[in-house]
Amino acid sequence: MKLARLLVVDDEEAICWGIERLAQQQGHEVLVAPTAERGLQLAAHGHVDLLLLDVRLPGMDGLTAIEHFRRHLGDVPIIVMTAFGDLATAVRALSAGAFEYVVKPFDLAEISSAIERALQPASDRPLIDIGELDGMVGQSPVMRQVFKRIALAAHSDVSVMLSGESGVGKEVAARAIHNHSRRADKPMVAVNLAALSPSLAEAELFGHVAGAFTGAQHARKGLLSQADGGTLFLDEVGEIPLPLQAKLLRALDSGEVLPVGADVPVHSQFRVISATHRNLEQLIASGEFRHDLFFRLSGFPIPLPPLRDRDDDIERLAAFFIAHLGSSGDVRLDPATIVELRRRPWYGNVRELRNAIEHALVLARTGAVLPSHLPEPLPSWSDDETVARGDLERLALVFANKLLSDQSVDGLVHEKFIEAIEPMLLERALAQHNGEVAPAARALGLHRTTLRRKLDQYGIETKK
């Protein structure tokens, strides 16, 4: 990294002092200004290699000043610093041509890394050109970091992996990335892999030619081909059948999609955004997910935090939903309701909060939303919590209805239902008895031979 002249524009003396000392230790020369106006004077009368600019300044604000600094500094990299790390501010800064966006308070290692990267040759620096993003709500520190990564990802074509619990807003984040990328005028094709029938998944993803299988009277364009030029969003990517993972990897690497029954592939280039609530590393270890596909999909990971880790955002999110759910009249949150909202664990995350507000608006209609207007909170679905019998029955009913409405498994519904449930019971029984078949069989009320046959059927390993 070459020695350079830095201009720091910030009205906080401690920030200026810290950056100045750090930069001087690295051998750089540092100019300091408390206002944008003073910084512009310094920029107009001397060479500057890097600008570090605060957003909130007395007089002209930092984001407005960027355009003025560009007249004096040309394409010199700009690092924007702010304590107000909302998504709109992040995107405005990056849209105005900022190289980097740093949220206060930051440590010296973070700002040192940003300075080092900014002073690399221009050919090695990313260019960012995105517009205003909507739909992401939050001011908490963890969400500020999420906003920053979303804004950065929107420019690049790198594969993005969104991870987090169910209901945290992975599809909202995916659409924000797509809508403000260079592919925004092309389609974003979203596919929930968990909702695809295993027997039809290949045809859905890759398409098929006429006569490829029984019932395929006409050729059909697959979802990968439909995403040509745009973005393919693979929701619940951990659910993709293992036999299809190699074919998907080949399509991603080659940009060619081979429909079922076809001899000649079709060209399709798209950006991939994946999402999962499962631990893919564990699936790789168990042989259920290919490690090479994982690396191909997770070029730029963005973990989304659960709502319970960002409770400072709950009131703001609730107000956002009230404003966007079409409520009539003057509806507001009662102070006691805000307390109740912040008290709840929100195992269903942002989706559960939205549903709770929608439920409350039906009862409140106008006036204040009271705690009594809220539905009962969802139970925890974690492994170390007891799931109520009613909740288990509800989930089983949903799965049963799904199977009964799937014509591809007609006549096999009972078998498919048992195949989905039984392995979990057998694995749990084995785990409680240290992998020993005999005591597990006694606990289950099965003959040892019967249990061994079932374990072989499901590919469940036992102690030798």
Short mmCIF file of C-alpha atoms in Angstrom, two decimals:
data_model
loop_
_atom_site.label_atom_id
_atom_site.label_comp_id
_atom_site.label_asym_id
_atom_site.label_seq_id
_atom_site.Cartn_x
_atom_site.Cartn_y
_atom_site.Cartn_z
CA MET A 1 0.00 0.00 0.00
CA LYS A 2 1.47 3.34 -1.05
CA LEU A 3 1.86 6.27 1.33
CA ALA A 4 -0.93 8.73 0.76
CA ARG A 5 -2.61 11.97 1.83
CA LEU A 6 -5.92 11.48 3.63
CA LEU A 7 -8.63 14.07 4.26
CA VAL A 8 -10.84 13.36 7.29
CA VAL A 9 -14.06 15.42 7.54
CA ASP A 10 -15.86 14.87 10.84
CA ASP A 11 -17.04 17.18 13.62
CA GLU A 12 -16.17 14.63 16.33
CA GLU A 13 -12.67 15.41 17.55
CA ALA A 14 -12.14 11.93 18.97
CA ILE A 15 -12.90 10.32 15.61
CA CYS A 16 -10.53 12.65 13.79
CA TRP A 17 -7.81 12.13 16.37
CA GLY A 18 -8.09 8.35 16.24
CA ILE A 19 -8.00 8.14 12.44
CA GLU A 20 -5.18 10.68 12.28
CA ARG A 21 -3.01 8.72 14.70
CA LEU A 22 -3.75 5.45 12.91
CA ALA A 23 -2.98 6.85 9.45
CA GLN A 24 0.18 8.55 10.62
CA GLN A 25 1.43 5.27 12.12
CA GLN A 26 0.98 3.78 8.64
CA GLY A 27 3.06 6.62 7.20
CA HIS A 28 0.22 8.64 5.66
CA GLU A 29 -0.27 12.39 5.80
CA VAL A 30 -3.61 13.47 7.26
CA LEU A 31 -5.69 16.64 6.84
CA VAL A 32 -8.62 17.22 9.19
CA ALA A 33 -11.73 19.37 8.76
CA PRO A 34 -14.75 19.75 11.10
CA THR A 35 -17.21 20.71 8.33
CA ALA A 36 -17.81 19.84 4.69
CA GLU A 37 -17.24 23.46 3.75
CA ARG A 38 -13.77 23.49 5.34
CA GLY A 39 -13.01 20.11 3.79
CA LEU A 40 -13.88 21.44 0.33
CA GLN A 41 -11.46 24.32 0.85
CA LEU A 42 -8.66 21.90 1.69
CA ALA A 43 -9.58 19.64 -1.26
CA ALA A 44 -9.50 22.59 -3.65
CA HIS A 45 -5.94 23.58 -2.73
CA GLY A 46 -4.11 20.30 -2.37
CA HIS A 47 -3.82 16.73 -3.61
CA VAL A 48 -5.89 14.13 -1.71
CA ASP A 49 -5.72 10.34 -2.18
CA LEU A 50 -8.57 9.32 0.12
CA LEU A 51 -11.53 11.10 1.72
CA LEU A 52 -13.13 9.90 4.97
CA LEU A 53 -16.44 11.74 5.31
CA ASP A 54 -19.04 11.82 8.08
CA VAL A 55 -22.73 11.98 7.12
CA ARG A 56 -24.06 14.24 9.89
CA LEU A 57 -22.10 17.49 9.82
CA PRO A 58 -22.86 21.06 10.81
CA GLY A 59 -23.81 22.96 7.69
CA MET A 60 -23.73 20.86 4.51
CA ASP A 61 -24.29 17.17 5.24
CA GLY A 62 -21.81 14.58 4.05
CA LEU A 63 -24.01 12.92 1.42
CA THR A 64 -24.78 16.24 -0.23
CA ALA A 65 -21.10 17.17 -0.08
CA ILE A 66 -19.96 14.09 -2.02
CA GLU A 67 -20.94 15.66 -5.34
CA HIS A 68 -19.00 18.83 -4.48
CA PHE A 69 -15.93 16.86 -3.40
CA ARG A 70 -16.03 14.97 -6.72
CA ARG A 71 -15.47 18.27 -8.59
CA HIS A 72 -12.17 18.74 -6.76
CA LEU A 73 -11.07 15.15 -6.18
CA GLY A 74 -12.29 13.30 -9.27
CA ASP A 75 -12.60 9.56 -8.66
CA VAL A 76 -10.67 9.55 -5.38
CA PRO A 77 -12.19 6.84 -3.13
CA ILE A 78 -14.55 8.06 -0.40
CA ILE A 79 -15.24 6.23 2.86
CA VAL A 80 -18.52 7.37 4.39
CA MET A 81 -18.81 7.23 8.19
CA THR A 82 -22.10 7.45 10.08
CA ALA A 83 -23.85 6.46 13.28
CA PHE A 84 -27.14 6.29 11.36
CA GLY A 85 -26.73 2.96 9.59
CA ASP A 86 -30.15 2.55 7.98
CA LEU A 87 -30.45 1.02 4.54
CA ALA A 88 -31.51 4.25 2.86
CA THR A 89 -28.38 6.04 4.09
CA ALA A 90 -26.17 3.12 3.07
CA VAL A 91 -27.59 3.05 -0.43
CA ARG A 92 -27.51 6.84 -0.85
CA ALA A 93 -23.84 6.83 0.11
CA LEU A 94 -22.93 4.00 -2.22
CA SER A 95 -25.11 5.41 -5.00
CA ALA A 96 -23.27 8.72 -4.74
CA GLY A 97 -20.06 6.86 -5.50
CA ALA A 98 -18.71 6.07 -2.04
CA PHE A 99 -16.18 3.26 -1.98
CA GLU A 100 -17.07 2.05 1.50
CA TYR A 101 -19.65 2.62 4.19
CA VAL A 102 -18.58 2.30 7.84
CA VAL A 103 -21.02 2.33 10.75
CA LYS A 104 -20.07 4.07 13.99
CA PRO A 105 -18.91 3.05 16.47
CA PHE A 106 -16.16 1.21 14.62
CA ASP A 107 -12.85 -0.15 15.86
CA LEU A 108 -9.48 0.82 14.49
CA ALA A 109 -9.03 -2.55 12.78
CA GLU A 110 -12.19 -1.99 10.72
CA ILE A 111 -11.28 1.53 9.59
CA SER A 112 -7.68 0.44 8.96
CA SER A 113 -8.89 -2.33 6.68
CA ALA A 114 -11.18 0.08 4.83
CA ILE A 115 -8.32 2.55 4.30
CA GLU A 116 -6.03 -0.19 3.02
CA ARG A 117 -8.60 -1.45 0.53
CA ALA A 118 -9.49 2.06 -0.63
CA LEU A 119 -5.87 2.84 -1.42
CA GLN A 120 -5.50 -0.17 -3.69
CA PRO A 121 -5.21 0.53 -7.44
CA ALA A 122 -8.49 1.70 -8.96
CA SER A 123 -8.71 -1.42 -11.12
CA ASP A 124 -9.01 -3.52 -7.96
CA ARG A 125 -11.76 -1.42 -6.36
CA PRO A 126 -15.46 -2.23 -6.81
CA LEU A 127 -17.70 0.31 -8.51
CA ILE A 128 -21.16 0.72 -7.00
CA ASP A 129 -24.16 2.24 -8.73
CA ILE A 130 -27.49 1.45 -7.10
CA GLY A 131 -30.67 3.31 -6.29
CA GLU A 132 -32.94 3.57 -3.27
CA LEU A 133 -34.02 0.34 -1.64
CA ASP A 134 -37.39 -0.26 0.03
CA GLY A 135 -38.89 -2.95 2.17
CA MET A 136 -36.07 -3.39 4.70
CA VAL A 137 -36.87 -1.82 8.06
CA GLY A 138 -34.52 -1.41 11.00
CA GLN A 139 -32.03 0.77 12.85
CA SER A 140 -30.38 -1.78 15.15
CA PRO A 141 -26.61 -2.31 14.87
CA VAL A 142 -26.99 -5.82 13.45
CA MET A 143 -29.37 -4.58 10.75
CA ARG A 144 -27.01 -1.75 9.84
CA GLN A 145 -24.44 -4.34 8.91
CA VAL A 146 -27.05 -6.28 6.94
CA PHE A 147 -28.02 -3.13 5.03
CA LYS A 148 -24.41 -2.51 4.17
CA ARG A 149 -23.91 -6.01 2.79
CA ILE A 150 -27.16 -5.88 0.80
CA ALA A 151 -26.15 -2.57 -0.75
CA LEU A 152 -22.74 -3.95 -1.68
CA ALA A 153 -24.17 -7.21 -3.03
CA ALA A 154 -26.60 -5.35 -5.27
CA HIS A 155 -23.75 -4.20 -7.49
CA SER A 156 -21.83 -7.43 -7.79
CA ASP A 157 -22.78 -10.55 -9.73
CA VAL A 158 -21.31 -12.82 -7.07
CA SER A 159 -23.55 -15.60 -5.76
CA VAL A 160 -25.22 -14.58 -2.49
CA MET A 161 -26.21 -16.93 0.32
CA LEU A 162 -28.86 -15.55 2.67
CA SER A 163 -29.11 -17.50 5.90
CA GLY A 164 -31.32 -17.18 8.93
CA GLU A 165 -34.34 -18.60 10.67
CA SER A 166 -37.68 -18.90 8.95
CA GLY A 167 -39.47 -15.57 8.74
CA VAL A 168 -36.47 -13.23 9.01
CA GLY A 169 -37.04 -11.74 5.54
CA LYS A 170 -34.70 -13.65 3.26
CA GLU A 171 -36.88 -13.20 0.16
CA VAL A 172 -37.30 -9.47 0.89
CA ALA A 173 -33.52 -9.16 1.02
CA ALA A 174 -33.16 -11.15 -2.20
CA ARG A 175 -35.61 -8.89 -4.03
CA ALA A 176 -33.82 -5.80 -2.72
CA ILE A 177 -30.54 -7.10 -4.14
CA HIS A 178 -32.11 -7.92 -7.51
CA ASN A 179 -34.16 -4.74 -7.85
CA HIS A 180 -31.08 -2.57 -7.54
CA SER A 181 -28.64 -4.64 -9.55
CA ARG A 182 -27.79 -4.26 -13.20
CA ARG A 183 -30.21 -7.13 -13.83
CA ALA A 184 -33.20 -5.24 -12.42
CA ASP A 185 -34.91 -4.96 -15.82
CA LYS A 186 -34.76 -8.75 -16.21
CA PRO A 187 -36.86 -11.31 -14.34
CA MET A 188 -36.27 -12.52 -10.82
CA VAL A 189 -37.43 -16.12 -10.73
CA ALA A 190 -38.10 -17.39 -7.21
CA VAL A 191 -38.43 -21.10 -6.48
CA ASN A 192 -39.10 -22.69 -3.10
CA LEU A 193 -37.24 -25.97 -3.34
CA ALA A 194 -39.00 -27.38 -0.29
CA ALA A 195 -42.33 -27.08 -2.13
CA LEU A 196 -41.18 -29.03 -5.20
CA SER A 197 -42.12 -32.67 -5.48
CA PRO A 198 -38.87 -34.69 -5.63
CA SER A 199 -40.15 -36.56 -8.66
CA LEU A 200 -40.86 -33.36 -10.59
CA ALA A 201 -38.06 -31.12 -9.30
CA GLU A 202 -35.75 -31.76 -12.26
CA ALA A 203 -38.44 -30.93 -14.81
CA GLU A 204 -39.45 -27.81 -12.88
CA LEU A 205 -35.90 -26.50 -12.65
CA PHE A 206 -34.50 -27.57 -16.00
CA GLY A 207 -37.64 -27.87 -18.13
CA HIS A 208 -38.43 -30.77 -20.42
CA VAL A 209 -39.06 -31.60 -24.05
CA ALA A 210 -42.33 -33.02 -25.34
CA GLY A 211 -42.61 -36.73 -24.59
CA ALA A 212 -39.81 -36.70 -22.00
CA PHE A 213 -42.02 -38.59 -19.54
CA THR A 214 -45.62 -39.65 -19.13
CA GLY A 215 -47.87 -36.61 -19.27
CA ALA A 216 -45.27 -34.34 -20.90
CA GLN A 217 -47.35 -33.60 -23.99
CA HIS A 218 -45.68 -30.24 -24.63
CA ALA A 219 -42.20 -28.88 -24.08
CA ARG A 220 -41.85 -26.65 -21.04
CA LYS A 221 -39.25 -24.03 -20.24
CA GLY A 222 -37.63 -24.62 -16.85
CA LEU A 223 -37.14 -22.06 -14.11
CA LEU A 224 -33.39 -21.82 -14.80
CA SER A 225 -34.09 -20.84 -18.39
CA GLN A 226 -36.81 -18.41 -17.35
CA ALA A 227 -34.22 -16.57 -15.24
CA ASP A 228 -31.96 -15.90 -18.25
CA GLY A 229 -30.38 -12.47 -17.89
CA GLY A 230 -31.90 -11.97 -14.46
CA THR A 231 -31.76 -13.52 -11.01
CA LEU A 232 -32.59 -17.02 -9.83
CA PHE A 233 -33.66 -17.09 -6.19
CA LEU A 234 -33.33 -20.57 -4.69
CA ASP A 235 -35.29 -20.52 -1.46
CA GLU A 236 -34.63 -23.36 1.01
CA VAL A 237 -31.71 -24.50 -1.11
CA GLY A 238 -30.86 -27.17 1.45
CA GLU A 239 -33.92 -29.09 0.27
CA ILE A 240 -32.71 -29.68 -3.30
CA PRO A 241 -32.54 -33.43 -3.96
CA LEU A 242 -28.99 -34.74 -3.88
CA PRO A 243 -29.13 -36.26 -7.41
CA LEU A 244 -29.99 -32.83 -8.85
CA GLN A 245 -27.20 -30.98 -7.10
CA ALA A 246 -24.52 -32.08 -9.58
CA LYS A 247 -26.71 -31.05 -12.53
CA LEU A 248 -27.41 -27.66 -10.95
CA LEU A 249 -23.70 -27.10 -10.29
CA ARG A 250 -22.89 -27.88 -13.91
CA ALA A 251 -25.56 -25.43 -15.11
CA LEU A 252 -24.19 -22.69 -12.85
CA ASP A 253 -20.62 -23.26 -14.01
CA SER A 254 -21.33 -23.60 -17.72
CA GLY A 255 -24.32 -21.31 -18.19
CA GLU A 256 -26.06 -24.16 -20.02
CA VAL A 257 -29.28 -25.88 -18.98
CA LEU A 258 -30.14 -29.38 -20.21
CA PRO A 259 -33.93 -29.97 -20.19
CA VAL A 260 -35.22 -33.42 -19.28
CA GLY A 261 -35.22 -35.60 -22.36
CA ALA A 262 -33.10 -33.18 -24.43
CA ASP A 263 -29.79 -33.88 -26.11
CA VAL A 264 -28.75 -30.26 -26.64
CA PRO A 265 -28.48 -27.77 -23.75
CA VAL A 266 -29.92 -24.26 -23.90
CA HIS A 267 -27.96 -21.16 -22.90
CA SER A 268 -29.01 -19.32 -19.74
CA GLN A 269 -26.93 -16.83 -17.75
CA PHE A 270 -28.30 -15.66 -14.41
CA ARG A 271 -27.22 -14.44 -11.02
CA VAL A 272 -27.96 -16.81 -8.14
CA ILE A 273 -29.23 -15.81 -4.72
CA SER A 274 -29.85 -18.69 -2.33
CA ALA A 275 -31.52 -18.83 1.04
CA THR A 276 -31.67 -21.42 3.78
CA HIS A 277 -32.65 -21.78 7.42
CA ARG A 278 -30.73 -25.05 7.69
CA ASN A 279 -27.09 -25.60 8.60
CA LEU A 280 -25.60 -26.53 5.24
CA GLU A 281 -22.26 -27.43 6.80
CA GLN A 282 -24.04 -30.17 8.77
CA LEU A 283 -25.76 -31.36 5.61
CA ILE A 284 -22.36 -31.54 3.89
CA ALA A 285 -20.98 -33.58 6.79
CA SER A 286 -23.91 -36.00 6.57
CA GLY A 287 -23.53 -36.35 2.81
CA GLU A 288 -26.84 -34.62 2.02
CA PHE A 289 -25.34 -31.57 0.32
CA ARG A 290 -22.40 -31.28 -2.06
CA HIS A 291 -19.52 -29.21 -0.76
CA ASP A 292 -18.66 -27.93 -4.25
CA LEU A 293 -22.20 -26.65 -4.76
CA PHE A 294 -22.07 -24.99 -1.35
CA PHE A 295 -18.91 -23.09 -2.27
CA ARG A 296 -20.43 -22.13 -5.63
CA LEU A 297 -23.55 -20.69 -3.99
CA SER A 298 -22.00 -18.97 -0.97
CA GLY A 299 -19.63 -16.49 -2.60
CA PHE A 300 -21.03 -13.63 -0.50
CA PRO A 301 -22.86 -14.77 2.65
CA ILE A 302 -25.39 -12.48 4.31
CA PRO A 303 -26.70 -13.81 7.66
CA LEU A 304 -30.01 -12.27 8.68
CA PRO A 305 -30.55 -11.98 12.45
CA PRO A 306 -33.63 -13.30 14.26
CA LEU A 307 -36.05 -10.65 15.47
CA ARG A 308 -35.26 -11.39 19.12
CA ASP A 309 -31.70 -10.16 18.44
CA ARG A 310 -32.95 -6.81 17.14
CA ASP A 311 -35.75 -5.92 19.55
CA ASP A 312 -34.96 -2.22 19.08
CA ASP A 313 -36.54 -2.59 15.63
CA ILE A 314 -39.81 -4.15 16.78
CA GLU A 315 -41.76 -0.94 17.35
CA ARG A 316 -40.56 0.49 14.03
CA LEU A 317 -41.49 -2.70 12.20
CA ALA A 318 -44.93 -2.77 13.83
CA ALA A 319 -45.57 0.83 12.76
CA PHE A 320 -44.40 -0.04 9.23
CA PHE A 321 -46.88 -2.92 9.02
CA ILE A 322 -49.71 -0.77 10.35
CA ALA A 323 -49.00 1.78 7.63
CA HIS A 324 -48.79 -0.83 4.86
CA LEU A 325 -51.60 -3.23 5.72
CA GLY A 326 -54.32 -0.88 4.54
CA SER A 327 -55.76 -0.03 7.93
CA SER A 328 -58.51 2.58 7.95
CA GLY A 329 -58.69 5.38 10.46
CA ASP A 330 -56.12 6.53 12.97
CA VAL A 331 -54.51 3.38 14.34
CA ARG A 332 -51.68 3.54 16.84
CA LEU A 333 -49.83 1.22 19.17
CA ASP A 334 -50.78 1.47 22.82
CA PRO A 335 -47.70 1.79 25.07
CA ALA A 336 -48.66 -1.48 26.77
CA THR A 337 -48.75 -3.17 23.37
CA ILE A 338 -45.24 -1.97 22.59
CA VAL A 339 -44.07 -3.51 25.87
CA GLU A 340 -45.82 -6.77 24.98
CA LEU A 341 -44.35 -6.81 21.48
CA ARG A 342 -40.85 -6.37 22.83
CA ARG A 343 -41.42 -9.05 25.47
CA ARG A 344 -42.31 -11.80 23.04
CA PRO A 345 -39.62 -14.17 21.71
CA TRP A 346 -40.90 -14.07 18.09
CA TYR A 347 -39.88 -17.55 17.04
CA GLY A 348 -41.62 -16.81 13.72
CA ASN A 349 -39.56 -13.62 13.40
CA VAL A 350 -40.68 -10.74 11.18
CA ARG A 351 -43.32 -12.88 9.46
CA GLU A 352 -44.92 -13.67 12.82
CA LEU A 353 -44.86 -9.99 13.79
CA ARG A 354 -46.54 -9.01 10.53
CA ASN A 355 -49.26 -11.62 11.04
CA ALA A 356 -49.75 -10.47 14.64
CA ILE A 357 -50.24 -6.85 13.54
CA GLU A 358 -52.62 -7.92 10.78
CA HIS A 359 -54.63 -9.90 13.33
CA ALA A 360 -54.65 -6.96 15.75
CA LEU A 361 -55.86 -4.52 13.09
CA VAL A 362 -58.92 -6.66 12.43
CA LEU A 363 -59.90 -6.36 16.09
CA ALA A 364 -58.77 -2.80 16.75
CA ARG A 365 -60.19 -1.31 13.51
CA THR A 366 -59.52 2.24 14.70
CA GLY A 367 -57.88 3.76 17.75
CA ALA A 368 -55.26 2.02 19.82
CA VAL A 369 -53.93 -1.49 19.25
CA LEU A 370 -54.12 -3.12 22.68
CA PRO A 371 -52.29 -6.22 23.94
CA SER A 372 -55.61 -8.09 23.91
CA HIS A 373 -55.81 -7.56 20.14
CA LEU A 374 -52.69 -9.62 19.57
CA PRO A 375 -52.86 -13.37 18.85
CA GLU A 376 -51.20 -15.90 21.09
CA PRO A 377 -47.44 -16.13 20.44
CA LEU A 378 -46.10 -19.11 18.53
CA PRO A 379 -44.27 -21.80 20.51
CA SER A 380 -40.57 -22.44 20.12
CA TRP A 381 -39.66 -25.01 17.49
CA SER A 382 -36.15 -25.59 18.82
CA ASP A 383 -35.07 -29.17 19.56
CA ASP A 384 -34.79 -28.55 23.29
CA GLU A 385 -38.35 -27.28 23.64
CA THR A 386 -41.48 -29.39 24.01
CA VAL A 387 -43.85 -29.00 21.08
CA ALA A 388 -47.49 -29.00 22.16
CA ARG A 389 -49.61 -31.85 20.82
CA GLY A 390 -51.95 -29.40 19.10
CA ASP A 391 -49.06 -27.81 17.23
CA LEU A 392 -47.80 -31.21 16.10
CA GLU A 393 -51.26 -32.12 14.87
CA ARG A 394 -51.50 -28.84 12.96
CA LEU A 395 -48.17 -29.42 11.19
CA ALA A 396 -49.11 -33.02 10.37
CA LEU A 397 -52.41 -31.83 8.92
CA VAL A 398 -50.65 -29.28 6.69
CA PHE A 399 -48.26 -31.95 5.40
CA ALA A 400 -51.10 -34.44 4.86
CA ASN A 401 -53.09 -31.92 2.84
CA LYS A 402 -50.04 -31.19 0.71
CA LEU A 403 -49.53 -34.88 -0.08
CA LEU A 404 -53.21 -35.48 -0.80
CA SER A 405 -53.26 -32.61 -3.31
CA ASP A 406 -50.11 -33.82 -5.12
CA GLN A 407 -51.21 -35.98 -8.05
CA SER A 408 -47.67 -37.27 -8.57
CA VAL A 409 -47.90 -39.32 -5.32
CA ASP A 410 -51.46 -40.52 -5.83
CA GLY A 411 -51.73 -43.96 -4.25
CA LEU A 412 -48.54 -43.43 -2.24
CA VAL A 413 -49.73 -40.83 0.27
CA HIS A 414 -49.62 -43.13 3.32
CA GLU A 415 -46.16 -44.40 2.37
CA LYS A 416 -44.81 -40.88 1.81
CA PHE A 417 -46.28 -39.62 5.07
CA ILE A 418 -44.71 -42.45 7.08
CA GLU A 419 -41.38 -42.04 5.25
CA ALA A 420 -41.28 -38.38 6.28
CA ILE A 421 -42.05 -39.00 9.96
CA GLU A 422 -40.68 -42.43 10.88
CA PRO A 423 -36.93 -41.81 10.31
CA MET A 424 -36.92 -38.95 12.84
CA LEU A 425 -38.48 -41.22 15.48
CA LEU A 426 -36.02 -44.04 14.80
CA GLU A 427 -33.00 -41.72 14.86
CA ARG A 428 -34.16 -40.17 18.15
CA ALA A 429 -34.63 -43.60 19.73
CA LEU A 430 -31.17 -44.69 18.63
CA ALA A 431 -29.62 -41.46 19.89
CA GLN A 432 -31.17 -41.96 23.33
CA HIS A 433 -29.75 -45.48 23.49
CA ASN A 434 -26.25 -44.66 22.19
CA GLY A 435 -26.86 -46.28 18.82
CA GLU A 436 -27.73 -49.68 20.32
CA VAL A 437 -30.49 -51.40 18.33
CA ALA A 438 -31.83 -53.78 20.96
CA PRO A 439 -32.74 -51.22 23.66
CA ALA A 440 -34.03 -48.81 21.00
CA ALA A 441 -36.29 -51.55 19.62
CA ARG A 442 -37.64 -52.29 23.11
CA ALA A 443 -38.42 -48.60 23.67
CA LEU A 444 -40.21 -48.41 20.30
CA GLY A 445 -42.13 -51.62 20.82
CA LEU A 446 -40.61 -53.17 17.69
CA HIS A 447 -38.86 -56.48 17.14
CA ARG A 448 -35.12 -56.01 16.77
CA THR A 449 -35.19 -57.50 13.26
CA THR A 450 -37.99 -55.16 12.24
CA LEU A 451 -36.06 -52.14 13.50
CA ARG A 452 -32.90 -53.22 11.67
CA ARG A 453 -34.86 -53.59 8.44
CA LYS A 454 -36.32 -50.11 8.81
CA LEU A 455 -32.92 -48.62 9.60
CA ASP A 456 -31.49 -50.20 6.45
CA GLN A 457 -34.47 -48.92 4.47
CA TYR A 458 -33.83 -45.33 5.56
CA GLY A 459 -30.05 -45.58 5.45
CA ILE A 460 -29.66 -44.89 9.18
CA GLU A 461 -26.32 -46.03 10.54
CA THR A 462 -25.97 -47.92 13.82
CA LYS A 463 -23.15 -49.18 15.97
CA LYS A 464 -21.40 -52.15 14.44
#
